[in-house]
Structures are given as structure tokens and as C-alpha cells.
Amino acid sequence: MHSRLEQYKPAVGKRVLILLSGLMWIGVGIMLLSLALHWLAAKGGMGAVALGTVGFLCSLVIHRYGFLKVVDKNLGRILPMQGKRCLFAFQSWKSYLIIGVMIGMGIGLRHSPIPKPYLAVLYIGIGMALFLSSLRYLRVFLKEADE
């Protein structure tokens, strides 16, 4: 019975897992950035520029001291893999739990009384950090093609 189920498992190589990780991080980063930029555009003026700048500076810190460690841990798990693995193995099971919590927190924040321009700082910080950190996935993906 187990072998019959195995034939339906979407199995891919580690290069695809690395690419999927990078694309997911880019996609979520762009989504968060687009929400934040929409909120700041509605505010307008120098206040919006200042909030956007603070968000960008936060993103550099989050990228360097937070997300790059997560990327390196994921790559350390994916790169030694041999053969084909389940398509969903591009994240560890713990990461899927964290993603669920983050989605819930994001929904809660969007529906909270916090003014959207201030919330944009957090969204820019996380969104841009995700985008910047995804570049490491893409660099490793391209490097793996050369080997």
C-alpha cells in the first residue's frame, strides 16, 4: 500500500527545492511590500517617506541578523539531500508551523486598530528582508547548476 501512495508524491530534486524556497520568499516579500507601499501612498508626504526609510533600515537588520540564519539553516538541510524529495520539503515542518503563526499574526495586525502607515514599517522591514534573503537561495540555485 505504501508503495502505491509513493507514486503520487510530488518528488523533485534539491535544485527545485532551493528554487521554490527562493520564489516563496520573494513572493511573500513582494506581497508585504505592496501592502506597505499602498498604505504609505495613501498617507503621502514626508511622513510616508520617513516611515518607509525606517522600514527599509529595519529590513537590513532583519535580513542580516535574522533571515540569513534561517536561509543558511534551510540550505544546510537541503544541500546534502540525495535523490528526489517531496516538493513540500523546501521548508522544514517547524517552518510550516512558524509560517502558520506568522500568517495569523499578519491577519490580526491588518485588522487591528494600529494605523496602517505605522504597520507599513513592520511590513517593509519583513518584506524587504525576505526579498533580500531570497537572493541567497537564488545564488545557490544558480551555483548548483554549474556543478
PDB file of N, CA and C in Angstrom, residues 10-116:
ATOM      1  N   PRO A  10       4.695  14.230  -4.967  1.00  0.00           N
ATOM      2  CA  PRO A  10       5.368  15.126  -5.917  1.00  0.00           C
ATOM      3  C   PRO A  10       6.851  15.262  -5.561  1.00  0.00           C
ATOM      4  N   ALA A  11       7.681  14.386  -6.104  1.00  0.00           N
ATOM      5  CA  ALA A  11       9.099  14.351  -5.768  1.00  0.00           C
ATOM      6  C   ALA A  11       9.917  15.176  -6.760  1.00  0.00           C
ATOM      7  N   VAL A  12      10.857  15.960  -6.212  1.00  0.00           N
ATOM      8  CA  VAL A  12      11.726  16.814  -7.024  1.00  0.00           C
ATOM      9  C   VAL A  12      13.137  16.761  -6.447  1.00  0.00           C
ATOM     10  N   GLY A  13      14.094  17.233  -7.229  1.00  0.00           N
ATOM     11  CA  GLY A  13      15.478  17.297  -6.784  1.00  0.00           C
ATOM     12  C   GLY A  13      15.736  18.513  -5.913  1.00  0.00           C
ATOM     13  N   LYS A  14      16.939  18.543  -5.328  1.00  0.00           N
ATOM     14  CA  LYS A  14      17.255  19.622  -4.393  1.00  0.00           C
ATOM     15  C   LYS A  14      17.327  20.990  -5.067  1.00  0.00           C
ATOM     16  N   ARG A  15      17.692  21.052  -6.335  1.00  0.00           N
ATOM     17  CA  ARG A  15      17.720  22.353  -7.028  1.00  0.00           C
ATOM     18  C   ARG A  15      16.329  22.957  -7.079  1.00  0.00           C
ATOM     19  N   VAL A  16      15.321  22.136  -7.329  1.00  0.00           N
ATOM     20  CA  VAL A  16      13.941  22.633  -7.369  1.00  0.00           C
ATOM     21  C   VAL A  16      13.517  23.100  -5.980  1.00  0.00           C
ATOM     22  N   LEU A  17      13.917  22.368  -4.944  1.00  0.00           N
ATOM     23  CA  LEU A  17      13.585  22.776  -3.576  1.00  0.00           C
ATOM     24  C   LEU A  17      14.198  24.135  -3.248  1.00  0.00           C
ATOM     25  N   ILE A  18      15.439  24.337  -3.670  1.00  0.00           N
ATOM     26  CA  ILE A  18      16.109  25.622  -3.435  1.00  0.00           C
ATOM     27  C   ILE A  18      15.395  26.732  -4.194  1.00  0.00           C
ATOM     28  N   LEU A  19      15.047  26.469  -5.448  1.00  0.00           N
ATOM     29  CA  LEU A  19      14.335  27.471  -6.242  1.00  0.00           C
ATOM     30  C   LEU A  19      12.978  27.798  -5.625  1.00  0.00           C
ATOM     31  N   LEU A  20      12.249  26.780  -5.195  1.00  0.00           N
ATOM     32  CA  LEU A  20      10.944  27.014  -4.565  1.00  0.00           C
ATOM     33  C   LEU A  20      11.074  27.856  -3.304  1.00  0.00           C
ATOM     34  N   SER A  21      12.098  27.595  -2.517  1.00  0.00           N
ATOM     35  CA  SER A  21      12.322  28.397  -1.311  1.00  0.00           C
ATOM     36  C   SER A  21      12.529  29.856  -1.676  1.00  0.00           C
ATOM     37  N   GLY A  22      13.405  30.091  -2.641  1.00  0.00           N
ATOM     38  CA  GLY A  22      13.674  31.468  -3.059  1.00  0.00           C
ATOM     39  C   GLY A  22      12.447  32.153  -3.619  1.00  0.00           C
ATOM     40  N   LEU A  23      11.689  31.440  -4.449  1.00  0.00           N
ATOM     41  CA  LEU A  23      10.488  32.039  -5.045  1.00  0.00           C
ATOM     42  C   LEU A  23       9.421  32.327  -3.996  1.00  0.00           C
ATOM     43  N   MET A  24       9.298  31.437  -3.010  1.00  0.00           N
ATOM     44  CA  MET A  24       8.316  31.687  -1.955  1.00  0.00           C
ATOM     45  C   MET A  24       8.701  32.925  -1.157  1.00  0.00           C
ATOM     46  N   TRP A  25       9.966  33.043  -0.796  1.00  0.00           N
ATOM     47  CA  TRP A  25      10.411  34.204  -0.019  1.00  0.00           C
ATOM     48  C   TRP A  25      10.241  35.484  -0.834  1.00  0.00           C
ATOM     49  N   ILE A  26      10.565  35.441  -2.120  1.00  0.00           N
ATOM     50  CA  ILE A  26      10.369  36.621  -2.969  1.00  0.00           C
ATOM     51  C   ILE A  26       8.891  36.977  -3.044  1.00  0.00           C
ATOM     52  N   GLY A  27       8.050  35.986  -3.277  1.00  0.00           N
ATOM     53  CA  GLY A  27       6.614  36.236  -3.413  1.00  0.00           C
ATOM     54  C   GLY A  27       6.001  36.853  -2.172  1.00  0.00           C
ATOM     55  N   VAL A  28       6.326  36.299  -1.012  1.00  0.00           N
ATOM     56  CA  VAL A  28       5.787  36.844   0.240  1.00  0.00           C
ATOM     57  C   VAL A  28       6.360  38.237   0.493  1.00  0.00           C
ATOM     58  N   GLY A  29       7.641  38.417   0.201  1.00  0.00           N
ATOM     59  CA  GLY A  29       8.250  39.739   0.366  1.00  0.00           C
ATOM     60  C   GLY A  29       7.574  40.791  -0.495  1.00  0.00           C
ATOM     61  N   ILE A  30       7.320  40.466  -1.752  1.00  0.00           N
ATOM     62  CA  ILE A  30       6.650  41.407  -2.658  1.00  0.00           C
ATOM     63  C   ILE A  30       5.232  41.694  -2.181  1.00  0.00           C
ATOM     64  N   MET A  31       4.528  40.674  -1.697  1.00  0.00           N
ATOM     65  CA  MET A  31       3.169  40.895  -1.201  1.00  0.00           C
ATOM     66  C   MET A  31       3.173  41.873  -0.025  1.00  0.00           C
ATOM     67  N   LEU A  32       4.081  41.652   0.930  1.00  0.00           N
ATOM     68  CA  LEU A  32       4.155  42.541   2.092  1.00  0.00           C
ATOM     69  C   LEU A  32       4.562  43.956   1.688  1.00  0.00           C
ATOM     70  N   LEU A  33       5.519  44.062   0.779  1.00  0.00           N
ATOM     71  CA  LEU A  33       5.949  45.383   0.312  1.00  0.00           C
ATOM     72  C   LEU A  33       4.832  46.116  -0.417  1.00  0.00           C
ATOM     73  N   SER A  34       4.067  45.401  -1.225  1.00  0.00           N
ATOM     74  CA  SER A  34       2.990  46.075  -1.966  1.00  0.00           C
ATOM     75  C   SER A  34       1.911  46.582  -1.019  1.00  0.00           C
ATOM     76  N   LEU A  35       1.575  45.812   0.017  1.00  0.00           N
ATOM     77  CA  LEU A  35       0.618  46.294   1.014  1.00  0.00           C
ATOM     78  C   LEU A  35       1.154  47.547   1.703  1.00  0.00           C
ATOM     79  N   ALA A  36       2.412  47.487   2.126  1.00  0.00           N
ATOM     80  CA  ALA A  36       3.015  48.615   2.843  1.00  0.00           C
ATOM     81  C   ALA A  36       3.086  49.861   1.970  1.00  0.00           C
ATOM     82  N   LEU A  37       3.492  49.695   0.729  1.00  0.00           N
ATOM     83  CA  LEU A  37       3.607  50.856  -0.161  1.00  0.00           C
ATOM     84  C   LEU A  37       2.242  51.455  -0.465  1.00  0.00           C
ATOM     85  N   HIS A  38       1.234  50.624  -0.557  1.00  0.00           N
ATOM     86  CA  HIS A  38      -0.135  51.118  -0.757  1.00  0.00           C
ATOM     87  C   HIS A  38      -0.564  51.967   0.443  1.00  0.00           C
ATOM     88  N   TRP A  39      -0.280  51.488   1.645  1.00  0.00           N
ATOM     89  CA  TRP A  39      -0.646  52.235   2.849  1.00  0.00           C
ATOM     90  C   TRP A  39       0.119  53.548   2.935  1.00  0.00           C
ATOM     91  N   LEU A  40       1.410  53.528   2.577  1.00  0.00           N
ATOM     92  CA  LEU A  40       2.200  54.758   2.646  1.00  0.00           C
ATOM     93  C   LEU A  40       1.792  55.745   1.562  1.00  0.00           C
ATOM     94  N   ALA A  41       1.430  55.240   0.397  1.00  0.00           N
ATOM     95  CA  ALA A  41       0.977  56.131  -0.682  1.00  0.00           C
ATOM     96  C   ALA A  41      -0.296  56.858  -0.273  1.00  0.00           C
ATOM     97  N   ALA A  42      -1.165  56.177   0.454  1.00  0.00           N
ATOM     98  CA  ALA A  42      -2.400  56.818   0.920  1.00  0.00           C
ATOM     99  C   ALA A  42      -2.092  57.915   1.932  1.00  0.00           C
ATOM    100  N   LYS A  43      -1.033  57.754   2.709  1.00  0.00           N
ATOM    101  CA  LYS A  43      -0.632  58.776   3.684  1.00  0.00           C
ATOM    102  C   LYS A  43       0.011  59.952   2.975  1.00  0.00           C
ATOM    103  N   GLY A  44       0.946  59.660   2.077  1.00  0.00           N
ATOM    104  CA  GLY A  44       1.630  60.690   1.310  1.00  0.00           C
ATOM    105  C   GLY A  44       2.548  61.555   2.165  1.00  0.00           C
ATOM    106  N   GLY A  45       3.260  62.443   1.498  1.00  0.00           N
ATOM    107  CA  GLY A  45       4.108  63.424   2.176  1.00  0.00           C
ATOM    108  C   GLY A  45       5.397  62.859   2.728  1.00  0.00           C
ATOM    109  N   MET A  46       6.096  63.735   3.438  1.00  0.00           N
ATOM    110  CA  MET A  46       7.389  63.369   4.010  1.00  0.00           C
ATOM    111  C   MET A  46       7.253  62.347   5.140  1.00  0.00           C
ATOM    112  N   GLY A  47       6.106  62.337   5.798  1.00  0.00           N
ATOM    113  CA  GLY A  47       5.884  61.332   6.840  1.00  0.00           C
ATOM    114  C   GLY A  47       5.941  59.930   6.269  1.00  0.00           C
ATOM    115  N   ALA A  48       5.367  59.758   5.088  1.00  0.00           N
ATOM    116  CA  ALA A  48       5.397  58.451   4.433  1.00  0.00           C
ATOM    117  C   ALA A  48       6.822  58.074   4.046  1.00  0.00           C
ATOM    118  N   VAL A  49       7.588  59.057   3.573  1.00  0.00           N
ATOM    119  CA  VAL A  49       8.985  58.801   3.204  1.00  0.00           C
ATOM    120  C   VAL A  49       9.784  58.406   4.448  1.00  0.00           C
ATOM    121  N   ALA A  50       9.560  59.104   5.548  1.00  0.00           N
ATOM    122  CA  ALA A  50      10.277  58.796   6.789  1.00  0.00           C
ATOM    123  C   ALA A  50       9.935  57.391   7.281  1.00  0.00           C
ATOM    124  N   LEU A  51       8.652  57.048   7.265  1.00  0.00           N
ATOM    125  CA  LEU A  51       8.247  55.708   7.703  1.00  0.00           C
ATOM    126  C   LEU A  51       8.826  54.635   6.786  1.00  0.00           C
ATOM    127  N   GLY A  52       8.822  54.892   5.484  1.00  0.00           N
ATOM    128  CA  GLY A  52       9.402  53.947   4.534  1.00  0.00           C
ATOM    129  C   GLY A  52      10.892  53.758   4.758  1.00  0.00           C
ATOM    130  N   THR A  53      11.583  54.844   5.082  1.00  0.00           N
ATOM    131  CA  THR A  53      13.019  54.773   5.349  1.00  0.00           C
ATOM    132  C   THR A  53      13.300  53.961   6.610  1.00  0.00           C
ATOM    133  N   VAL A  54      12.512  54.186   7.649  1.00  0.00           N
ATOM    134  CA  VAL A  54      12.676  53.406   8.883  1.00  0.00           C
ATOM    135  C   VAL A  54      12.439  51.922   8.597  1.00  0.00           C
ATOM    136  N   GLY A  55      11.406  51.624   7.819  1.00  0.00           N
ATOM    137  CA  GLY A  55      11.129  50.240   7.453  1.00  0.00           C
ATOM    138  C   GLY A  55      12.279  49.608   6.692  1.00  0.00           C
ATOM    139  N   PHE A  56      12.862  50.373   5.759  1.00  0.00           N
ATOM    140  CA  PHE A  56      13.985  49.858   4.981  1.00  0.00           C
ATOM    141  C   PHE A  56      15.191  49.585   5.876  1.00  0.00           C
ATOM    142  N   LEU A  57      15.497  50.512   6.780  1.00  0.00           N
ATOM    143  CA  LEU A  57      16.627  50.306   7.693  1.00  0.00           C
ATOM    144  C   LEU A  57      16.390  49.089   8.591  1.00  0.00           C
ATOM    145  N   CYS A  58      15.164  48.915   9.032  1.00  0.00           N
ATOM    146  CA  CYS A  58      14.821  47.716   9.820  1.00  0.00           C
ATOM    147  C   CYS A  58      15.033  46.449   8.995  1.00  0.00           C
ATOM    148  N   SER A  59      14.721  46.529   7.709  1.00  0.00           N
ATOM    149  CA  SER A  59      14.861  45.344   6.853  1.00  0.00           C
ATOM    150  C   SER A  59      16.313  44.889   6.758  1.00  0.00           C
ATOM    151  N   LEU A  60      17.237  45.834   6.760  1.00  0.00           N
ATOM    152  CA  LEU A  60      18.649  45.465   6.687  1.00  0.00           C
ATOM    153  C   LEU A  60      19.075  44.691   7.932  1.00  0.00           C
ATOM    154  N   VAL A  61      18.584  45.124   9.088  1.00  0.00           N
ATOM    155  CA  VAL A  61      18.902  44.432  10.340  1.00  0.00           C
ATOM    156  C   VAL A  61      18.240  43.052  10.369  1.00  0.00           C
ATOM    157  N   ILE A  62      16.966  42.989   9.990  1.00  0.00           N
ATOM    158  CA  ILE A  62      16.237  41.713   9.980  1.00  0.00           C
ATOM    159  C   ILE A  62      16.888  40.736   9.000  1.00  0.00           C
ATOM    160  N   HIS A  63      17.276  41.248   7.839  1.00  0.00           N
ATOM    161  CA  HIS A  63      17.936  40.421   6.820  1.00  0.00           C
ATOM    162  C   HIS A  63      19.239  39.844   7.368  1.00  0.00           C
ATOM    163  N   ARG A  64      20.083  40.709   7.898  1.00  0.00           N
ATOM    164  CA  ARG A  64      21.425  40.303   8.308  1.00  0.00           C
ATOM    165  C   ARG A  64      21.426  39.408   9.548  1.00  0.00           C
ATOM    166  N   TYR A  65      20.639  39.786  10.548  1.00  0.00           N
ATOM    167  CA  TYR A  65      20.720  39.087  11.828  1.00  0.00           C
ATOM    168  C   TYR A  65      19.588  38.091  12.065  1.00  0.00           C
ATOM    169  N   GLY A  66      18.640  38.005  11.156  1.00  0.00           N
ATOM    170  CA  GLY A  66      17.525  37.083  11.336  1.00  0.00           C
ATOM    171  C   GLY A  66      17.369  36.108  10.194  1.00  0.00           C
ATOM    172  N   PHE A  67      16.966  36.626   9.047  1.00  0.00           N
ATOM    173  CA  PHE A  67      16.569  35.747   7.952  1.00  0.00           C
ATOM    174  C   PHE A  67      17.730  35.026   7.285  1.00  0.00           C
ATOM    175  N   LEU A  68      18.914  35.631   7.230  1.00  0.00           N
ATOM    176  CA  LEU A  68      20.038  34.913   6.617  1.00  0.00           C
ATOM    177  C   LEU A  68      20.368  33.641   7.401  1.00  0.00           C
ATOM    178  N   LYS A  69      20.177  33.673   8.704  1.00  0.00           N
ATOM    179  CA  LYS A  69      20.414  32.471   9.512  1.00  0.00           C
ATOM    180  C   LYS A  69      19.400  31.386   9.165  1.00  0.00           C
ATOM    181  N   VAL A  70      18.161  31.795   8.921  1.00  0.00           N
ATOM    182  CA  VAL A  70      17.123  30.833   8.532  1.00  0.00           C
ATOM    183  C   VAL A  70      17.445  30.250   7.158  1.00  0.00           C
ATOM    184  N   VAL A  71      17.858  31.112   6.227  1.00  0.00           N
ATOM    185  CA  VAL A  71      18.216  30.650   4.878  1.00  0.00           C
ATOM    186  C   VAL A  71      19.371  29.659   4.957  1.00  0.00           C
ATOM    187  N   ASP A  72      20.403  30.008   5.707  1.00  0.00           N
ATOM    188  CA  ASP A  72      21.561  29.116   5.815  1.00  0.00           C
ATOM    189  C   ASP A  72      21.182  27.776   6.449  1.00  0.00           C
ATOM    190  N   LYS A  73      20.295  27.810   7.429  1.00  0.00           N
ATOM    191  CA  LYS A  73      19.841  26.568   8.057  1.00  0.00           C
ATOM    192  C   LYS A  73      19.062  25.719   7.052  1.00  0.00           C
ATOM    193  N   ASN A  74      18.183  26.357   6.270  1.00  0.00           N
ATOM    194  CA  ASN A  74      17.426  25.625   5.248  1.00  0.00           C
ATOM    195  C   ASN A  74      18.355  25.051   4.187  1.00  0.00           C
ATOM    196  N   LEU A  75      19.305  25.861   3.732  1.00  0.00           N
ATOM    197  CA  LEU A  75      20.246  25.369   2.720  1.00  0.00           C
ATOM    198  C   LEU A  75      21.099  24.232   3.282  1.00  0.00           C
ATOM    199  N   GLY A  76      21.485  24.341   4.542  1.00  0.00           N
ATOM    200  CA  GLY A  76      22.249  23.272   5.188  1.00  0.00           C
ATOM    201  C   GLY A  76      21.469  21.969   5.264  1.00  0.00           C
ATOM    202  N   ARG A  77      20.157  22.072   5.296  1.00  0.00           N
ATOM    203  CA  ARG A  77      19.297  20.882   5.323  1.00  0.00           C
ATOM    204  C   ARG A  77      19.063  20.348   3.911  1.00  0.00           C
ATOM    205  N   ILE A  78      18.885  21.242   2.940  1.00  0.00           N
ATOM    206  CA  ILE A  78      18.542  20.832   1.575  1.00  0.00           C
ATOM    207  C   ILE A  78      19.760  20.331   0.794  1.00  0.00           C
ATOM    208  N   LEU A  79      20.878  21.032   0.875  1.00  0.00           N
ATOM    209  CA  LEU A  79      22.030  20.713   0.023  1.00  0.00           C
ATOM    210  C   LEU A  79      22.552  19.280   0.167  1.00  0.00           C
ATOM    211  N   PRO A  80      22.587  18.693   1.352  1.00  0.00           N
ATOM    212  CA  PRO A  80      23.071  17.305   1.436  1.00  0.00           C
ATOM    213  C   PRO A  80      22.083  16.260   0.914  1.00  0.00           C
ATOM    214  N   MET A  81      20.856  16.664   0.618  1.00  0.00           N
ATOM    215  CA  MET A  81      19.838  15.700   0.178  1.00  0.00           C
ATOM    216  C   MET A  81      20.279  14.987  -1.090  1.00  0.00           C
ATOM    217  N   GLN A  82      19.998  13.701  -1.131  1.00  0.00           N
ATOM    218  CA  GLN A  82      20.289  12.888  -2.307  1.00  0.00           C
ATOM    219  C   GLN A  82      18.976  12.452  -2.934  1.00  0.00           C
ATOM    220  N   GLY A  83      18.954  12.338  -4.240  1.00  0.00           N
ATOM    221  CA  GLY A  83      17.758  11.866  -4.928  1.00  0.00           C
ATOM    222  C   GLY A  83      16.628  12.873  -4.865  1.00  0.00           C
ATOM    223  N   LYS A  84      15.438  12.367  -5.112  1.00  0.00           N
ATOM    224  CA  LYS A  84      14.265  13.239  -5.132  1.00  0.00           C
ATOM    225  C   LYS A  84      13.575  13.216  -3.778  1.00  0.00           C
ATOM    226  N   ARG A  85      13.066  14.364  -3.407  1.00  0.00           N
ATOM    227  CA  ARG A  85      12.341  14.532  -2.149  1.00  0.00           C
ATOM    228  C   ARG A  85      10.983  15.139  -2.432  1.00  0.00           C
ATOM    229  N   CYS A  86      10.110  15.075  -1.451  1.00  0.00           N
ATOM    230  CA  CYS A  86       8.776  15.650  -1.585  1.00  0.00           C
ATOM    231  C   CYS A  86       8.884  17.147  -1.883  1.00  0.00           C
ATOM    232  N   LEU A  87       8.060  17.613  -2.789  1.00  0.00           N
ATOM    233  CA  LEU A  87       8.028  19.014  -3.202  1.00  0.00           C
ATOM    234  C   LEU A  87       7.921  19.966  -2.011  1.00  0.00           C
ATOM    235  N   PHE A  88       7.221  19.550  -0.969  1.00  0.00           N
ATOM    236  CA  PHE A  88       6.997  20.412   0.187  1.00  0.00           C
ATOM    237  C   PHE A  88       8.156  20.390   1.178  1.00  0.00           C
ATOM    238  N   ALA A  89       9.225  19.667   0.867  1.00  0.00           N
ATOM    239  CA  ALA A  89      10.389  19.596   1.751  1.00  0.00           C
ATOM    240  C   ALA A  89      11.283  20.823   1.619  1.00  0.00           C
ATOM    241  N   PHE A  90      10.854  21.832   0.846  1.00  0.00           N
ATOM    242  CA  PHE A  90      11.677  23.037   0.733  1.00  0.00           C
ATOM    243  C   PHE A  90      11.675  23.832   2.038  1.00  0.00           C
ATOM    244  N   GLN A  91      10.739  23.524   2.927  1.00  0.00           N
ATOM    245  CA  GLN A  91      10.722  24.081   4.280  1.00  0.00           C
ATOM    246  C   GLN A  91      10.651  22.905   5.251  1.00  0.00           C
ATOM    247  N   SER A  92      11.220  23.082   6.418  1.00  0.00           N
ATOM    248  CA  SER A  92      11.096  22.037   7.439  1.00  0.00           C
ATOM    249  C   SER A  92       9.693  22.093   8.024  1.00  0.00           C
ATOM    250  N   TRP A  93       9.289  21.037   8.713  1.00  0.00           N
ATOM    251  CA  TRP A  93       7.944  21.019   9.282  1.00  0.00           C
ATOM    252  C   TRP A  93       7.789  22.115  10.325  1.00  0.00           C
ATOM    253  N   LYS A  94       8.864  22.432  11.061  1.00  0.00           N
ATOM    254  CA  LYS A  94       8.804  23.524  12.036  1.00  0.00           C
ATOM    255  C   LYS A  94       8.545  24.853  11.332  1.00  0.00           C
ATOM    256  N   SER A  95       9.150  25.029  10.172  1.00  0.00           N
ATOM    257  CA  SER A  95       8.956  26.274   9.421  1.00  0.00           C
ATOM    258  C   SER A  95       7.509  26.432   8.990  1.00  0.00           C
ATOM    259  N   TYR A  96       6.861  25.332   8.640  1.00  0.00           N
ATOM    260  CA  TYR A  96       5.448  25.421   8.266  1.00  0.00           C
ATOM    261  C   TYR A  96       4.602  25.874   9.454  1.00  0.00           C
ATOM    262  N   LEU A  97       4.949  25.428  10.654  1.00  0.00           N
ATOM    263  CA  LEU A  97       4.236  25.886  11.849  1.00  0.00           C
ATOM    264  C   LEU A  97       4.457  27.384  12.068  1.00  0.00           C
ATOM    265  N   ILE A  98       5.702  27.823  11.913  1.00  0.00           N
ATOM    266  CA  ILE A  98       6.021  29.244  12.074  1.00  0.00           C
ATOM    267  C   ILE A  98       5.296  30.071  11.024  1.00  0.00           C
ATOM    268  N   ILE A  99       5.247  29.573   9.788  1.00  0.00           N
ATOM    269  CA  ILE A  99       4.540  30.281   8.714  1.00  0.00           C
ATOM    270  C   ILE A  99       3.067  30.446   9.080  1.00  0.00           C
ATOM    271  N   GLY A 100       2.455  29.398   9.613  1.00  0.00           N
ATOM    272  CA  GLY A 100       1.053  29.486  10.023  1.00  0.00           C
ATOM    273  C   GLY A 100       0.832  30.545  11.094  1.00  0.00           C
ATOM    274  N   VAL A 101       1.731  30.577  12.078  1.00  0.00           N
ATOM    275  CA  VAL A 101       1.631  31.590  13.136  1.00  0.00           C
ATOM    276  C   VAL A 101       1.811  32.988  12.548  1.00  0.00           C
ATOM    277  N   MET A 102       2.783  33.148  11.647  1.00  0.00           N
ATOM    278  CA  MET A 102       3.037  34.460  11.033  1.00  0.00           C
ATOM    279  C   MET A 102       1.838  34.928  10.210  1.00  0.00           C
ATOM    280  N   ILE A 103       1.210  34.017   9.484  1.00  0.00           N
ATOM    281  CA  ILE A 103       0.020  34.386   8.709  1.00  0.00           C
ATOM    282  C   ILE A 103      -1.080  34.858   9.656  1.00  0.00           C
ATOM    283  N   GLY A 104      -1.281  34.120  10.732  1.00  0.00           N
ATOM    284  CA  GLY A 104      -2.288  34.516  11.720  1.00  0.00           C
ATOM    285  C   GLY A 104      -1.992  35.874  12.328  1.00  0.00           C
ATOM    286  N   MET A 105      -0.726  36.115  12.662  1.00  0.00           N
ATOM    287  CA  MET A 105      -0.347  37.412  13.218  1.00  0.00           C
ATOM    288  C   MET A 105      -0.547  38.531  12.202  1.00  0.00           C
ATOM    289  N   GLY A 106      -0.219  38.259  10.942  1.00  0.00           N
ATOM    290  CA  GLY A 106      -0.410  39.266   9.900  1.00  0.00           C
ATOM    291  C   GLY A 106      -1.870  39.640   9.731  1.00  0.00           C
ATOM    292  N   ILE A 107      -2.728  38.636   9.743  1.00  0.00           N
ATOM    293  CA  ILE A 107      -4.170  38.899   9.633  1.00  0.00           C
ATOM    294  C   ILE A 107      -4.636  39.712  10.839  1.00  0.00           C
ATOM    295  N   GLY A 108      -4.168  39.317  12.019  1.00  0.00           N
ATOM    296  CA  GLY A 108      -4.529  40.053  13.227  1.00  0.00           C
ATOM    297  C   GLY A 108      -4.067  41.498  13.186  1.00  0.00           C
ATOM    298  N   LEU A 109      -2.845  41.728  12.735  1.00  0.00           N
ATOM    299  CA  LEU A 109      -2.322  43.095  12.658  1.00  0.00           C
ATOM    300  C   LEU A 109      -3.085  43.940  11.641  1.00  0.00           C
ATOM    301  N   ARG A 110      -3.403  43.342  10.494  1.00  0.00           N
ATOM    302  CA  ARG A 110      -4.138  44.106   9.464  1.00  0.00           C
ATOM    303  C   ARG A 110      -5.518  44.516   9.948  1.00  0.00           C
ATOM    304  N   HIS A 111      -6.101  43.737  10.836  1.00  0.00           N
ATOM    305  CA  HIS A 111      -7.430  44.056  11.352  1.00  0.00           C
ATOM    306  C   HIS A 111      -7.377  44.753  12.711  1.00  0.00           C
ATOM    307  N   SER A 112      -6.195  45.090  13.160  1.00  0.00           N
ATOM    308  CA  SER A 112      -6.037  45.770  14.449  1.00  0.00           C
ATOM    309  C   SER A 112      -6.247  47.280  14.262  1.00  0.00           C
ATOM    310  N   PRO A 113      -6.372  48.007  15.367  1.00  0.00           N
ATOM    311  CA  PRO A 113      -6.544  49.461  15.263  1.00  0.00           C
ATOM    312  C   PRO A 113      -5.242  50.216  14.979  1.00  0.00           C
ATOM    313  N   ILE A 114      -4.134  49.509  14.829  1.00  0.00           N
ATOM    314  CA  ILE A 114      -2.860  50.178  14.527  1.00  0.00           C
ATOM    315  C   ILE A 114      -2.994  50.879  13.178  1.00  0.00           C
ATOM    316  N   PRO A 115      -2.646  52.175  13.110  1.00  0.00           N
ATOM    317  CA  PRO A 115      -2.733  52.886  11.825  1.00  0.00           C
ATOM    318  C   PRO A 115      -1.847  52.210  10.769  1.00  0.00           C
ATOM    319  N   LYS A 116      -2.392  52.055   9.585  1.00  0.00           N
ATOM    320  CA  LYS A 116      -1.693  51.330   8.512  1.00  0.00           C
ATOM    321  C   LYS A 116      -0.322  51.927   8.174  1.00  0.00           C
TER     322      LYS A 116
END
